[in-house]
Amino acid sequence: MYAPERQQEILRLAREGGRVDVLSLATEFQVTAETIRRDLKALDRAGLLRRVHGGAIPAGRLDFEPDLAEREGTAADEKDRIARAALTELPADGTGTVILDAGSTVARLAAQLPLESALTAVTHSLPTAARLADHPGIQLHLVGGRVRHRTRAAVDAWSLRAYAEIRADVLFLAANGFSAAHGLTTPDLAEAAVKRAAVAAARRVVLLADSGKYGQEHFARFGDLTDVDLLITDTGLSPDDAAAIERAGTEVVRA
């Protein structure tokens, strides 16, 4: 079977089943997993499928939202590099106030905060709060609200009120998708509202997002890419795409 024929069949299976995974496809078509990953990459670039951890879903599913465990395992090395690079964006004297958004890369940043940090940290993410609860130097403020099971993030009116009452030096922001054309997006409207409130509460906004999220579009839009002062991503974002983002006014670091 030629690659275009195989890709057409993969697309059919994804549309019928709602999702395909690499290992099952490799077995079915008797090719290597790497061959299937190339097929999925080609279909993703064509806008026909959206790659997710271990496989792909039909591109039309803008409401698709991976659970916390799946997000933790996706692009782990890239997320670690992004988190390390983000440490340089902490307030210079080791004090000050930061907002930590709900997101797996932001949670990795929280885990890497130096022990000598004397920051005030605000978050609506339970996993991030848990990582900081025993940090000796950090004053932790946990924003309340209804907790979404899929992301372990607090949302709704309590969260929005809390962010309306503070002003932080830096927000470390997460997004499920980002692009110059579609802005910053996430699958859930309630989470989008909290992210929007967090952006409004910060003097500086730093987006932590792996390159796999570039060009992705989800159901709920919460801002423009120009709302972001700095994007920290990985080298999977091409130099041309990084340059285009910078021309629009957002600094880019490829970690």
Short mmCIF file of C-alpha atoms in Angstrom, two decimals:
data_model
loop_
_atom_site.label_atom_id
_atom_site.label_comp_id
_atom_site.label_asym_id
_atom_site.label_seq_id
_atom_site.Cartn_x
_atom_site.Cartn_y
_atom_site.Cartn_z
CA MET A 1 0.00 0.00 0.00
CA TYR A 2 1.34 3.43 -0.95
CA ALA A 3 1.52 6.20 1.65
CA PRO A 4 -1.41 8.24 0.25
CA GLU A 5 -3.63 5.13 0.28
CA ARG A 6 -2.61 4.32 3.84
CA GLN A 7 -3.23 7.90 4.95
CA GLN A 8 -6.68 7.88 3.39
CA GLU A 9 -7.52 4.71 5.28
CA ILE A 10 -6.15 6.18 8.53
CA LEU A 11 -8.38 9.20 8.03
CA ARG A 12 -11.41 6.96 7.50
CA LEU A 13 -10.67 5.00 10.68
CA ALA A 14 -10.24 8.20 12.70
CA ARG A 15 -13.54 9.61 11.50
CA GLU A 16 -15.38 6.36 12.19
CA GLY A 17 -13.86 5.68 15.59
CA GLY A 18 -13.21 9.21 16.83
CA ARG A 19 -9.54 8.43 17.42
CA VAL A 20 -6.65 6.28 16.16
CA ASP A 21 -3.50 5.20 17.96
CA VAL A 22 -0.04 4.67 16.56
CA LEU A 23 0.61 1.13 17.75
CA SER A 24 -2.72 -0.27 16.51
CA LEU A 25 -2.25 1.37 13.13
CA ALA A 26 1.30 0.03 12.83
CA THR A 27 0.00 -3.49 13.49
CA GLU A 28 -2.92 -3.15 11.10
CA PHE A 29 -0.86 -1.81 8.20
CA GLN A 30 2.26 -3.89 9.03
CA VAL A 31 4.58 -0.88 9.08
CA THR A 32 6.73 0.71 11.76
CA ALA A 33 5.39 3.11 14.37
CA GLU A 34 7.65 5.78 12.90
CA THR A 35 5.98 5.37 9.50
CA ILE A 36 2.57 5.87 11.13
CA ARG A 37 3.82 8.96 12.96
CA ARG A 38 4.93 10.41 9.62
CA ASP A 39 1.49 9.65 8.19
CA LEU A 40 -0.21 11.36 11.12
CA LYS A 41 2.11 14.34 10.82
CA ALA A 42 1.22 14.68 7.13
CA LEU A 43 -2.50 14.47 7.86
CA ASP A 44 -2.12 16.98 10.70
CA ARG A 45 -0.33 19.44 8.42
CA ALA A 46 -3.11 19.02 5.87
CA GLY A 47 -5.64 19.95 8.55
CA LEU A 48 -7.41 16.58 8.37
CA LEU A 49 -6.33 15.12 11.71
CA ARG A 50 -5.10 16.57 14.96
CA ARG A 51 -2.19 14.77 16.59
CA VAL A 52 -2.56 13.90 20.27
CA HIS A 53 -0.48 11.79 22.64
CA GLY A 54 -0.16 8.31 21.13
CA GLY A 55 -2.28 8.94 18.07
CA ALA A 56 -4.67 11.42 16.45
CA ILE A 57 -8.28 12.61 16.37
CA PRO A 58 -10.38 14.13 13.58
CA ALA A 59 -9.55 17.80 13.13
CA GLY A 60 -13.17 18.88 13.48
CA ARG A 61 -13.32 18.04 17.18
CA LEU A 62 -12.56 21.47 18.62
CA ASP A 63 -13.94 20.43 22.00
CA PHE A 64 -11.48 17.56 22.49
CA GLU A 65 -9.65 17.88 25.81
CA PRO A 66 -7.10 15.30 27.00
CA ASP A 67 -7.21 14.41 30.67
CA LEU A 68 -4.51 15.41 33.14
CA ALA A 69 -2.52 12.16 32.95
CA GLU A 70 -2.41 12.29 29.15
CA ARG A 71 -1.27 15.92 29.12
CA GLU A 72 1.48 15.15 31.64
CA GLY A 73 2.93 12.50 29.34
CA THR A 74 2.80 14.53 26.12
CA ALA A 75 6.03 16.24 24.94
CA ALA A 76 7.60 15.70 28.37
CA ASP A 77 11.18 16.56 27.36
CA GLU A 78 10.06 19.71 25.57
CA LYS A 79 7.99 20.79 28.57
CA ASP A 80 10.95 20.30 30.90
CA ARG A 81 13.14 22.51 28.69
CA ILE A 82 10.42 25.16 28.51
CA ALA A 83 10.01 25.12 32.30
CA ARG A 84 13.76 25.54 32.85
CA ALA A 85 13.86 28.45 30.41
CA ALA A 86 10.92 30.06 32.19
CA LEU A 87 12.90 30.29 35.44
CA THR A 88 14.74 33.29 33.99
CA GLU A 89 11.41 35.15 33.77
CA LEU A 90 10.82 35.11 37.53
CA PRO A 91 11.08 38.51 39.25
CA ALA A 92 14.77 39.40 39.32
CA ASP A 93 15.30 39.63 43.08
CA GLY A 94 13.59 36.33 43.87
CA THR A 95 10.59 38.10 45.38
CA GLY A 96 7.44 39.51 43.83
CA THR A 97 4.13 38.00 42.78
CA VAL A 98 3.49 35.40 40.11
CA ILE A 99 0.31 33.79 38.81
CA LEU A 100 0.64 30.17 37.76
CA ASP A 101 -2.06 29.09 35.31
CA ALA A 102 -3.49 25.58 35.12
CA GLY A 103 -1.37 23.57 32.68
CA SER A 104 1.10 20.70 32.69
CA THR A 105 4.07 22.82 31.59
CA VAL A 106 3.32 25.49 34.20
CA ALA A 107 3.13 22.74 36.83
CA ARG A 108 6.62 21.62 35.78
CA LEU A 109 7.83 25.19 36.30
CA ALA A 110 6.33 25.16 39.79
CA ALA A 111 8.23 21.97 40.59
CA GLN A 112 11.51 23.64 39.53
CA LEU A 113 11.20 26.87 41.53
CA PRO A 114 14.42 27.36 43.52
CA LEU A 115 14.30 26.69 47.24
CA GLU A 116 15.60 30.20 47.89
CA SER A 117 12.60 31.77 46.14
CA ALA A 118 10.60 34.16 48.29
CA LEU A 119 7.74 34.63 45.88
CA THR A 120 4.06 35.17 46.42
CA ALA A 121 2.41 32.60 44.14
CA VAL A 122 -1.23 32.59 43.11
CA THR A 123 -2.83 29.64 41.31
CA HIS A 124 -6.23 28.09 40.60
CA SER A 125 -4.60 24.74 39.74
CA LEU A 126 -4.75 22.03 42.40
CA PRO A 127 -1.74 20.07 41.01
CA THR A 128 0.39 23.23 40.96
CA ALA A 129 -0.71 24.20 44.47
CA ALA A 130 0.16 20.71 45.72
CA ARG A 131 3.68 21.05 44.31
CA LEU A 132 4.18 24.37 46.08
CA ALA A 133 2.45 23.64 49.39
CA ASP A 134 5.68 22.51 51.10
CA HIS A 135 7.98 25.06 49.45
CA PRO A 136 9.74 26.82 52.35
CA GLY A 137 9.95 30.32 50.86
CA ILE A 138 6.75 30.72 48.89
CA GLN A 139 3.59 32.38 50.13
CA LEU A 140 0.94 30.34 48.33
CA HIS A 141 -2.55 31.64 47.56
CA LEU A 142 -4.99 29.07 46.20
CA VAL A 143 -7.84 30.54 44.16
CA GLY A 144 -11.12 28.75 44.81
CA GLY A 145 -14.12 27.81 42.73
CA ARG A 146 -15.72 24.81 41.10
CA VAL A 147 -13.00 22.27 40.34
CA ARG A 148 -13.10 20.68 36.89
CA HIS A 149 -12.29 16.98 37.15
CA ARG A 150 -10.50 16.79 33.82
CA THR A 151 -7.97 19.54 34.56
CA ARG A 152 -8.14 19.91 38.38
CA ALA A 153 -8.54 23.66 37.88
CA ALA A 154 -10.90 25.97 39.77
CA VAL A 155 -13.31 27.94 37.59
CA ASP A 156 -16.45 30.11 37.70
CA ALA A 157 -17.40 33.16 39.75
CA TRP A 158 -15.16 32.69 42.80
CA SER A 159 -12.09 32.38 40.61
CA LEU A 160 -13.01 35.38 38.48
CA ARG A 161 -13.58 37.56 41.57
CA ALA A 162 -10.24 36.56 43.07
CA TYR A 163 -8.26 37.48 39.96
CA ALA A 164 -10.15 40.78 39.66
CA GLU A 165 -8.81 41.78 43.09
CA ILE A 166 -5.07 41.26 42.54
CA ARG A 167 -2.19 42.59 40.47
CA ALA A 168 0.80 40.32 39.78
CA ASP A 169 4.24 40.89 38.31
CA VAL A 170 4.17 37.89 35.96
CA LEU A 171 1.59 35.40 34.72
CA PHE A 172 2.85 32.07 33.45
CA LEU A 173 0.05 31.17 31.06
CA ALA A 174 -0.98 27.88 29.44
CA ALA A 175 -3.04 27.27 26.29
CA ASN A 176 -4.25 24.23 24.36
CA GLY A 177 -3.71 26.05 21.09
CA PHE A 178 -2.07 29.25 19.91
CA SER A 179 -1.59 31.02 16.59
CA ALA A 180 -1.53 34.50 15.12
CA ALA A 181 -4.73 33.73 13.20
CA HIS A 182 -6.84 32.18 15.97
CA GLY A 183 -5.21 33.56 19.11
CA LEU A 184 -5.20 31.63 22.39
CA THR A 185 -7.73 28.83 22.72
CA THR A 186 -8.81 26.06 25.09
CA PRO A 187 -11.71 23.58 24.90
CA ASP A 188 -13.73 24.83 27.89
CA LEU A 189 -15.51 28.20 28.20
CA ALA A 190 -15.21 28.33 32.00
CA GLU A 191 -11.45 27.77 31.89
CA ALA A 192 -11.14 30.35 29.13
CA ALA A 193 -12.84 32.93 31.35
CA VAL A 194 -10.42 32.31 34.21
CA LYS A 195 -7.42 32.52 31.88
CA ARG A 196 -8.74 35.82 30.54
CA ALA A 197 -9.07 37.16 34.09
CA ALA A 198 -5.53 36.02 34.93
CA VAL A 199 -4.15 37.83 31.87
CA ALA A 200 -5.88 41.02 33.00
CA ALA A 201 -4.38 40.64 36.49
CA ALA A 202 -0.71 40.55 35.39
CA ARG A 203 1.75 43.22 34.28
CA ARG A 204 3.65 40.71 32.12
CA VAL A 205 2.32 37.59 30.40
CA VAL A 206 4.60 34.64 29.57
CA LEU A 207 3.02 31.82 27.56
CA LEU A 208 4.52 28.35 28.13
CA ALA A 209 3.44 26.12 25.23
CA ASP A 210 5.13 23.30 23.35
CA SER A 211 5.34 23.61 19.58
CA GLY A 212 2.69 20.91 19.02
CA LYS A 213 0.07 23.45 20.11
CA TYR A 214 1.05 25.96 17.43
CA GLY A 215 -1.69 26.31 14.85
CA GLN A 216 -4.17 24.34 16.94
CA GLU A 217 -7.64 25.81 17.39
CA HIS A 218 -10.07 24.91 20.16
CA PHE A 219 -13.63 25.88 21.03
CA ALA A 220 -13.08 28.68 23.57
CA ARG A 221 -10.95 31.69 22.67
CA PHE A 222 -9.53 33.73 25.55
CA GLY A 223 -7.16 36.21 23.93
CA ASP A 224 -4.89 37.22 21.10
CA LEU A 225 -1.29 36.11 20.75
CA THR A 226 -0.45 39.81 20.96
CA ASP A 227 -1.69 39.74 24.59
CA VAL A 228 1.44 37.69 25.32
CA ASP A 229 4.72 39.48 26.01
CA LEU A 230 6.88 36.37 25.69
CA LEU A 231 6.28 32.90 24.24
CA ILE A 232 8.56 30.15 25.52
CA THR A 233 8.28 27.06 23.33
CA ASP A 234 10.61 24.38 21.94
CA THR A 235 12.70 24.05 18.80
CA GLY A 236 9.86 22.26 17.05
CA LEU A 237 8.51 25.71 16.23
CA SER A 238 10.26 26.65 13.00
CA PRO A 239 12.45 29.77 12.81
CA ASP A 240 10.10 31.19 10.16
CA ASP A 241 7.04 30.76 12.40
CA ALA A 242 8.93 32.23 15.36
CA ALA A 243 9.95 35.23 13.26
CA ALA A 244 6.33 35.78 12.14
CA ILE A 245 5.16 35.76 15.76
CA GLU A 246 7.87 38.24 16.73
CA ARG A 247 6.96 40.57 13.87
CA ALA A 248 3.46 40.71 15.37
CA GLY A 249 4.93 41.92 18.67
CA THR A 250 5.49 38.82 20.85
CA GLU A 251 9.03 37.84 21.80
CA VAL A 252 9.83 34.14 21.24
CA VAL A 253 12.29 31.85 23.02
CA ARG A 254 12.81 28.37 21.52
CA ALA A 255 14.17 26.24 24.35
#
